[in-house]
Coordinates of C-alpha atoms and ligand atoms in Angstrom, one line a residue:
M6 CA -30.1 10.3 -2.9
S7 CA -26.3 9.1 -1.4
K8 CA -23.7 7.5 -3.6
V9 CA -23.6 3.8 -3.4
Y10 CA -20.0 2.0 -4.1
D11 CA -19.2 -1.4 -4.5
I12 CA -16.7 -2.6 -2.6
A13 CA -15.4 -6.3 -2.2
Y14 CA -13.3 -7.5 1.0
I15 CA -11.1 -10.6 0.9
P16 CA -10.2 -11.0 4.5
G17 CA -7.6 -13.4 3.9
D18 CA -5.0 -15.1 6.2
G19 CA -4.1 -15.0 10.1
I20 CA -4.8 -11.8 11.4
G21 CA -6.6 -10.5 8.1
E22 CA -10.3 -11.7 9.2
E23 CA -10.1 -9.4 12.4
V24 CA -8.5 -6.4 11.3
V25 CA -10.8 -6.4 8.2
R26 CA -14.0 -6.7 10.2
E27 CA -12.4 -3.6 12.1
G28 CA -11.8 -1.8 9.4
L29 CA -15.4 -2.3 8.0
K30 CA -17.0 -1.2 11.2
V31 CA -15.0 1.9 10.9
L32 CA -16.0 2.2 7.1
D33 CA -20.3 1.4 8.8
A34 CA -19.4 4.6 11.2
A35 CA -18.1 6.6 8.3
E36 CA -20.7 6.1 6.0
S37 CA -22.9 7.1 8.7
V38 CA -21.0 10.5 9.2
W39 CA -20.8 11.4 6.0
G40 CA -24.2 9.8 4.1
F41 CA -23.0 7.6 1.3
R42 CA -23.6 4.0 1.1
T43 CA -21.3 0.9 0.5
K44 CA -22.7 -2.7 -1.1
R45 CA -20.3 -5.1 0.1
E46 CA -19.3 -8.7 -1.0
A47 CA -17.2 -11.2 1.1
M48 CA -14.3 -13.1 -1.0
P49 CA -13.3 -16.5 0.7
Y50 CA -9.7 -16.3 -1.5
G51 CA -6.7 -17.5 1.1
A52 CA -5.0 -20.5 2.9
E53 CA -8.3 -22.3 4.1
H54 CA -10.1 -21.9 0.8
F55 CA -6.9 -23.5 -1.0
L56 CA -6.7 -26.2 1.4
K57 CA -10.3 -27.0 0.9
T58 CA -11.0 -26.3 -2.9
G59 CA -7.1 -26.4 -4.2
E60 CA -7.9 -23.2 -5.8
T61 CA -6.0 -19.9 -5.5
M62 CA -8.3 -17.3 -7.2
P63 CA -10.1 -17.9 -10.7
D64 CA -10.5 -16.1 -13.6
E65 CA -14.2 -15.1 -12.4
A66 CA -13.3 -13.6 -9.1
F67 CA -11.1 -10.9 -11.4
D68 CA -13.9 -10.6 -13.4
R69 CA -16.6 -9.9 -10.7
L70 CA -13.5 -7.5 -9.1
R71 CA -13.6 -5.5 -12.5
D72 CA -17.1 -4.6 -11.7
M73 CA -16.5 -3.0 -8.2
N74 CA -15.7 0.4 -7.3
A75 CA -12.5 -0.9 -4.7
V76 CA -11.4 -3.9 -2.5
L77 CA -10.2 -4.3 0.9
L78 CA -7.4 -7.1 1.1
G79 CA -6.6 -8.3 5.0
A80 CA -3.6 -10.4 4.8
I81 CA -2.6 -13.3 2.6
G82 CA 0.3 -16.0 3.8
D83 CA 0.2 -19.2 6.0
P84 CA 3.0 -21.5 7.0
R85 CA 1.0 -24.7 5.6
I86 CA 1.3 -23.5 2.2
E87 CA 4.3 -23.3 -0.3
V88 CA 6.1 -19.6 0.4
G89 CA 4.7 -17.4 -2.2
K90 CA 2.1 -19.4 -3.8
L91 CA -0.6 -17.6 -2.5
E92 CA 0.7 -14.2 -2.2
F93 CA 1.5 -14.2 -6.0
A94 CA -1.8 -15.6 -7.2
I95 CA -3.9 -13.5 -5.0
I96 CA -1.9 -9.9 -4.2
A97 CA 0.3 -10.1 -7.0
G98 CA -2.5 -11.4 -9.2
M99 CA -4.4 -8.5 -8.3
R100 CA -2.0 -6.0 -9.4
F101 CA -0.9 -7.4 -12.6
K102 CA -4.7 -9.1 -13.7
L103 CA -6.2 -5.5 -12.8
D104 CA -3.7 -3.7 -14.0
L105 CA -2.7 -1.7 -10.7
F106 CA 0.0 -0.1 -11.5
V107 CA 0.3 2.3 -9.1
N108 CA 1.0 1.2 -5.3
L109 CA 0.8 4.1 -3.3
R110 CA 2.2 4.4 -0.1
P111 CA 2.0 7.5 2.1
I112 CA 4.7 7.1 5.1
K113 CA 3.1 10.0 7.5
L114 CA 4.5 10.3 11.1
F115 CA 1.3 11.1 13.6
D116 CA 3.7 11.6 16.8
S117 CA 7.0 11.7 17.5
R118 CA 7.0 9.0 20.2
L119 CA 6.1 6.5 17.7
C120 CA 9.5 7.4 15.7
P121 CA 12.7 5.8 16.3
L122 CA 14.7 8.3 14.8
K123 CA 16.5 11.2 17.3
D124 CA 15.2 14.6 17.2
K125 CA 13.0 13.7 13.9
G126 CA 8.5 14.5 14.3
P127 CA 5.6 14.7 12.3
N128 CA 7.0 17.4 10.1
D129 CA 10.1 15.6 9.1
V130 CA 8.3 12.5 8.3
D131 CA 5.8 12.9 5.6
M132 CA 6.0 11.5 2.1
I133 CA 4.1 9.5 -0.5
I134 CA 6.2 6.9 -2.2
C135 CA 4.9 5.6 -5.7
R136 CA 5.8 2.2 -6.1
E137 CA 5.8 0.7 -9.3
N138 CA 3.5 -2.1 -9.4
T139 CA 3.4 -4.3 -12.8
E140 CA 6.9 -5.0 -13.9
G141 CA 10.4 -4.7 -12.7
A142 CA 11.4 -7.5 -10.8
Y143 CA 8.1 -8.9 -10.4
A144 CA 7.3 -9.5 -14.1
G145 CA 7.4 -13.4 -13.1
I146 CA 10.4 -13.6 -16.2
Y147 CA 12.2 -16.0 -14.2
G148 CA 13.5 -20.1 -14.3
H149 CA 15.7 -22.4 -13.4
L150 CA 18.2 -24.8 -15.4
R151 CA 19.8 -28.2 -14.0
K152 CA 17.4 -27.5 -10.8
G153 CA 18.7 -28.9 -7.9
T154 CA 22.1 -30.3 -9.2
P155 CA 25.4 -28.6 -8.2
D156 CA 25.2 -27.1 -11.7
E157 CA 21.8 -24.9 -11.1
V158 CA 21.4 -21.7 -13.2
A159 CA 18.5 -19.5 -11.6
H160 CA 17.7 -16.1 -13.0
Q161 CA 14.8 -13.5 -12.6
S162 CA 14.2 -10.7 -15.2
M163 CA 13.4 -7.2 -14.7
I164 CA 11.6 -5.6 -17.5
Y165 CA 10.9 -2.2 -17.5
T166 CA 8.5 -0.6 -20.6
R167 CA 8.0 3.1 -21.6
K168 CA 4.6 2.9 -21.0
G169 CA 4.8 1.5 -17.3
V170 CA 7.6 3.9 -16.3
E171 CA 6.2 6.8 -18.0
R172 CA 2.4 6.5 -16.1
I173 CA 3.6 6.1 -12.8
I174 CA 6.3 8.5 -12.8
R175 CA 3.7 11.1 -14.4
Y176 CA 0.9 9.9 -11.4
A177 CA 3.9 11.0 -8.9
F178 CA 4.0 14.3 -10.6
E179 CA 0.2 14.6 -10.4
R180 CA 0.3 13.7 -6.8
A181 CA 3.2 16.3 -6.0
M182 CA 1.1 18.9 -7.9
H183 CA -1.5 18.8 -4.9
R184 CA 0.7 18.9 -1.9
P185 CA 2.5 22.0 -0.7
R186 CA 6.2 21.2 -1.4
K187 CA 5.9 20.1 -4.9
K188 CA 8.8 17.9 -5.1
V189 CA 9.6 14.7 -6.7
T190 CA 12.6 12.7 -5.8
L191 CA 13.3 9.7 -8.4
I192 CA 15.1 6.3 -6.6
D193 CA 16.7 4.2 -8.6
K194 CA 19.9 2.4 -9.4
A195 CA 20.6 3.1 -12.5
N196 CA 24.7 3.4 -12.2
A197 CA 24.8 -0.3 -11.8
L198 CA 21.4 -1.6 -13.5
R199 CA 22.2 0.4 -16.5
S200 CA 18.8 -0.7 -18.1
Q201 CA 17.2 1.6 -15.3
D202 CA 18.4 4.7 -17.6
I203 CA 14.8 4.2 -19.2
W204 CA 13.7 5.6 -15.5
T205 CA 16.5 8.6 -16.2
R206 CA 15.3 9.6 -19.3
T207 CA 11.6 9.3 -18.9
F208 CA 11.8 11.3 -15.8
A209 CA 13.5 13.9 -17.1
E210 CA 11.2 14.2 -20.1
V211 CA 7.9 14.1 -17.6
A212 CA 9.7 16.5 -15.4
S213 CA 9.7 18.9 -17.9
E214 CA 6.1 19.4 -18.5
Y215 CA 6.0 20.2 -14.7
P216 CA 8.1 23.2 -14.3
S217 CA 6.5 24.2 -10.9
I218 CA 7.7 20.8 -9.9
E219 CA 11.1 20.5 -8.2
T220 CA 13.2 17.4 -8.7
D221 CA 15.6 15.2 -6.9
H222 CA 17.2 11.9 -7.5
A223 CA 18.9 9.5 -5.0
Y224 CA 20.2 5.9 -5.7
I225 CA 18.5 3.3 -4.1
D226 CA 21.0 2.8 -1.3
A227 CA 21.6 6.5 -0.6
A228 CA 18.2 6.8 -0.5
C229 CA 17.6 4.3 2.7
M230 CA 20.6 6.4 4.1
W231 CA 18.4 9.8 3.8
M232 CA 15.1 8.5 4.8
V233 CA 17.0 7.9 8.0
K234 CA 18.8 10.9 8.5
N235 CA 16.9 13.3 6.9
P236 CA 13.4 12.0 5.9
E237 CA 12.3 15.6 5.6
W238 CA 14.2 15.6 2.2
F239 CA 11.5 13.5 0.6
D240 CA 8.0 14.4 -0.1
V241 CA 6.8 12.3 -3.1
A242 CA 9.4 9.5 -4.3
V243 CA 9.0 7.3 -7.5
C244 CA 10.8 4.3 -7.9
P245 CA 10.8 0.4 -9.5
N246 CA 8.6 -2.3 -8.0
L247 CA 11.1 -4.2 -5.9
F248 CA 12.9 -1.0 -4.4
G249 CA 9.5 0.7 -3.7
D250 CA 9.3 -2.8 -1.7
I251 CA 12.0 -2.4 0.6
I252 CA 12.2 1.2 1.1
T253 CA 8.4 1.2 2.1
D254 CA 9.1 -1.1 4.7
L255 CA 11.8 0.9 6.1
G256 CA 9.3 3.7 5.6
A257 CA 6.9 2.3 7.8
M258 CA 9.2 1.7 10.6
I259 CA 10.0 5.5 10.6
Q260 CA 6.2 6.3 10.6
G261 CA 5.7 3.9 13.5
G262 CA 5.7 0.2 12.3
M263 CA 3.3 -2.3 10.3
G264 CA 0.9 -1.5 12.6
V265 CA 0.0 1.5 10.9
A266 CA 1.3 1.6 7.4
A267 CA -0.9 0.8 4.7
S268 CA -1.2 1.1 0.8
G269 CA -3.6 1.4 -2.1
N270 CA -3.1 -0.4 -5.4
L271 CA -4.4 1.7 -7.8
H272 CA -5.5 2.4 -11.3
P273 CA -7.0 5.6 -11.6
G274 CA -10.5 5.3 -13.0
K275 CA -10.6 1.4 -12.3
V276 CA -11.3 -0.8 -9.7
S277 CA -8.6 -0.5 -6.8
M278 CA -7.4 -2.3 -4.3
F279 CA -6.5 -1.4 -0.5
E280 CA -4.5 -3.3 1.9
P281 CA -2.4 -2.7 5.4
I282 CA 1.5 -3.2 4.3
H283 CA 1.7 -5.9 7.3
G284 CA 1.4 -9.8 6.9
S285 CA -0.9 -12.3 8.2
A286 CA 1.1 -13.0 11.5
P287 CA -0.2 -16.2 12.0
K288 CA 0.7 -16.5 15.8
Y289 CA -1.9 -13.6 16.5
K290 CA -4.6 -14.9 14.7
G291 CA -7.9 -15.1 16.4
Q292 CA -6.5 -13.7 19.4
N293 CA -8.0 -10.5 19.3
K294 CA -4.3 -9.1 19.5
A295 CA -3.9 -7.6 16.3
N296 CA -3.6 -4.0 15.7
P297 CA -6.0 -2.8 13.2
V298 CA -4.9 0.7 12.3
A299 CA -3.0 0.0 9.2
T300 CA -6.0 -1.6 7.6
I301 CA -8.2 1.5 9.1
M302 CA -5.9 3.7 7.5
A303 CA -6.1 1.5 4.2
I304 CA -10.0 2.2 4.6
S305 CA -9.2 6.3 4.8
M306 CA -7.2 5.7 1.4
M307 CA -9.9 3.6 -0.2
L308 CA -12.2 6.7 0.9
D309 CA -10.0 9.3 -0.7
Y310 CA -9.7 7.3 -3.7
L311 CA -13.4 6.7 -4.2
G312 CA -13.7 11.0 -4.0
E313 CA -15.5 10.7 -0.3
T314 CA -12.7 13.2 0.8
E315 CA -13.8 14.5 3.6
A316 CA -14.3 11.1 5.0
A317 CA -11.4 10.1 4.1
A318 CA -9.6 13.1 6.0
G319 CA -12.0 12.4 8.9
V320 CA -10.7 8.8 9.5
E321 CA -7.3 9.8 9.0
Q322 CA -7.9 12.6 11.3
V323 CA -9.5 10.6 14.2
V324 CA -6.7 8.1 14.0
A325 CA -4.0 10.7 14.4
D326 CA -5.7 12.3 17.6
L327 CA -6.2 9.1 19.4
I328 CA -2.7 8.5 18.7
R329 CA -1.5 11.8 19.7
E330 CA -3.9 12.1 22.5
G331 CA -2.4 8.9 23.9
T332 CA -5.8 7.1 23.9
I333 CA -4.4 4.5 21.5
R334 CA -1.3 3.9 23.6
S335 CA 1.0 1.9 21.3
L336 CA 0.3 0.1 17.7
S337 CA 2.0 -3.0 18.6
A338 CA 0.2 -6.1 18.6
G339 CA -1.2 -7.2 22.4
V340 CA -1.4 -3.9 23.7
H341 CA -5.0 -3.0 22.9
K342 CA -7.9 -5.3 21.8
T343 CA -8.1 -5.1 18.3
D344 CA -12.3 -4.6 18.4
E345 CA -11.4 -1.9 21.2
V346 CA -9.2 -0.1 18.7
G347 CA -11.7 -0.4 16.1
D348 CA -14.5 1.0 18.9
M349 CA -12.4 3.6 19.9
V350 CA -12.0 4.8 16.1
V351 CA -15.8 4.4 15.4
N352 CA -16.8 6.1 18.8
A353 CA -14.5 9.5 18.1
L354 CA -15.8 9.2 14.6
K355 CA -19.8 9.2 15.4
A356 CA -18.5 12.5 17.9
T357 CA -17.2 14.3 14.9
R358 CA -21.0 14.5 13.7
A359 CA -22.1 18.2 14.4
Ligands
IPM412 C1 4.1 -5.8 -0.4 C2 4.5 -7.6 0.0 C3 4.3 -8.0 -1.3 C4 5.3 -7.8 -2.1 C5 4.7 -9.8 -1.1 C6 3.5 -10.5 0.3 C7 4.5 -10.8 -2.5 O1 5.8 -7.7 0.4 O2 2.9 -5.8 -0.5 O3 5.1 -5.1 0.1 O4 6.5 -8.2 -2.4 O5 5.1 -6.4 -3.0
MN413 MN1 6.7 -5.7 1.0

């Protein structure tokens, strides 16, 4: 009997609906090629739902997600709504309430023509960033004093727990064990943010349990520089939440842009959430212009997480081949139609069936 996975999907705002539609089309094709099944449940959360009901994402929805194997998220964000309100309630909501402590962001270049760096190719840009996803500057500890007056004070605290730091570092080392280069780089700013010495110490302790893994260190400012100058130095990198947010946008650019960058928000063994890194791009909404490749890559990551590793690798291979051979000419919005790219991937997947 084939396996059945319970998948929730939240198309969200802007181009979310269109890219998720194409992602699920690719999932259908992968199911028929590799012989597993999914049971899917749509969830309506996002701007329209909020404007209609006043509800962002209710507790029952998080409870429902706990019974699922995985969640696919399109995009959240709408200019009609206060900046950050929905993002915090839905994206950060899932990360925190489902304790998705790993934000896994692969940075892999499929073809040199997508890379803005001179003389760099697929062999130079192939790394994974393990971004801590449940604490740091995102912990929600902030406030204002005398708000709106000339004497206003605002503060936001970054917090790191020993448990939180250790589990993401350990995750990075475990990933590195399964990669040929076996190297983990710690990215922090412990020279200026002295509390981050908890990262330095924890990293050294965990590293001592993995003698076969090479270790390296870079402060976040230098890491930004090295990632542009010598991306080949990175294999697996681990970093606090905010630095991971920033450096993975830089990483997305050297792998071909937001049109291809995907991420997994994981709690190994529990329901995990997969999403393209790009935003909701409201100006392209409903025009069939958005590029769904990042969402399709999120589907590949989801399949890998579910243990459908052949299907995951198959989807990635098909996308890489379509890009390399030039069938997918560009990852920018408007070059191909959204559904056209979905069809290309589906047809190529079906052709891989012996
Ligand atoms: C990301 C996004 C989010 C983040 C926003 C939308 C809250 O930029 O997933 O990288 O800062 O984590
Ligand atoms: Mn970001």
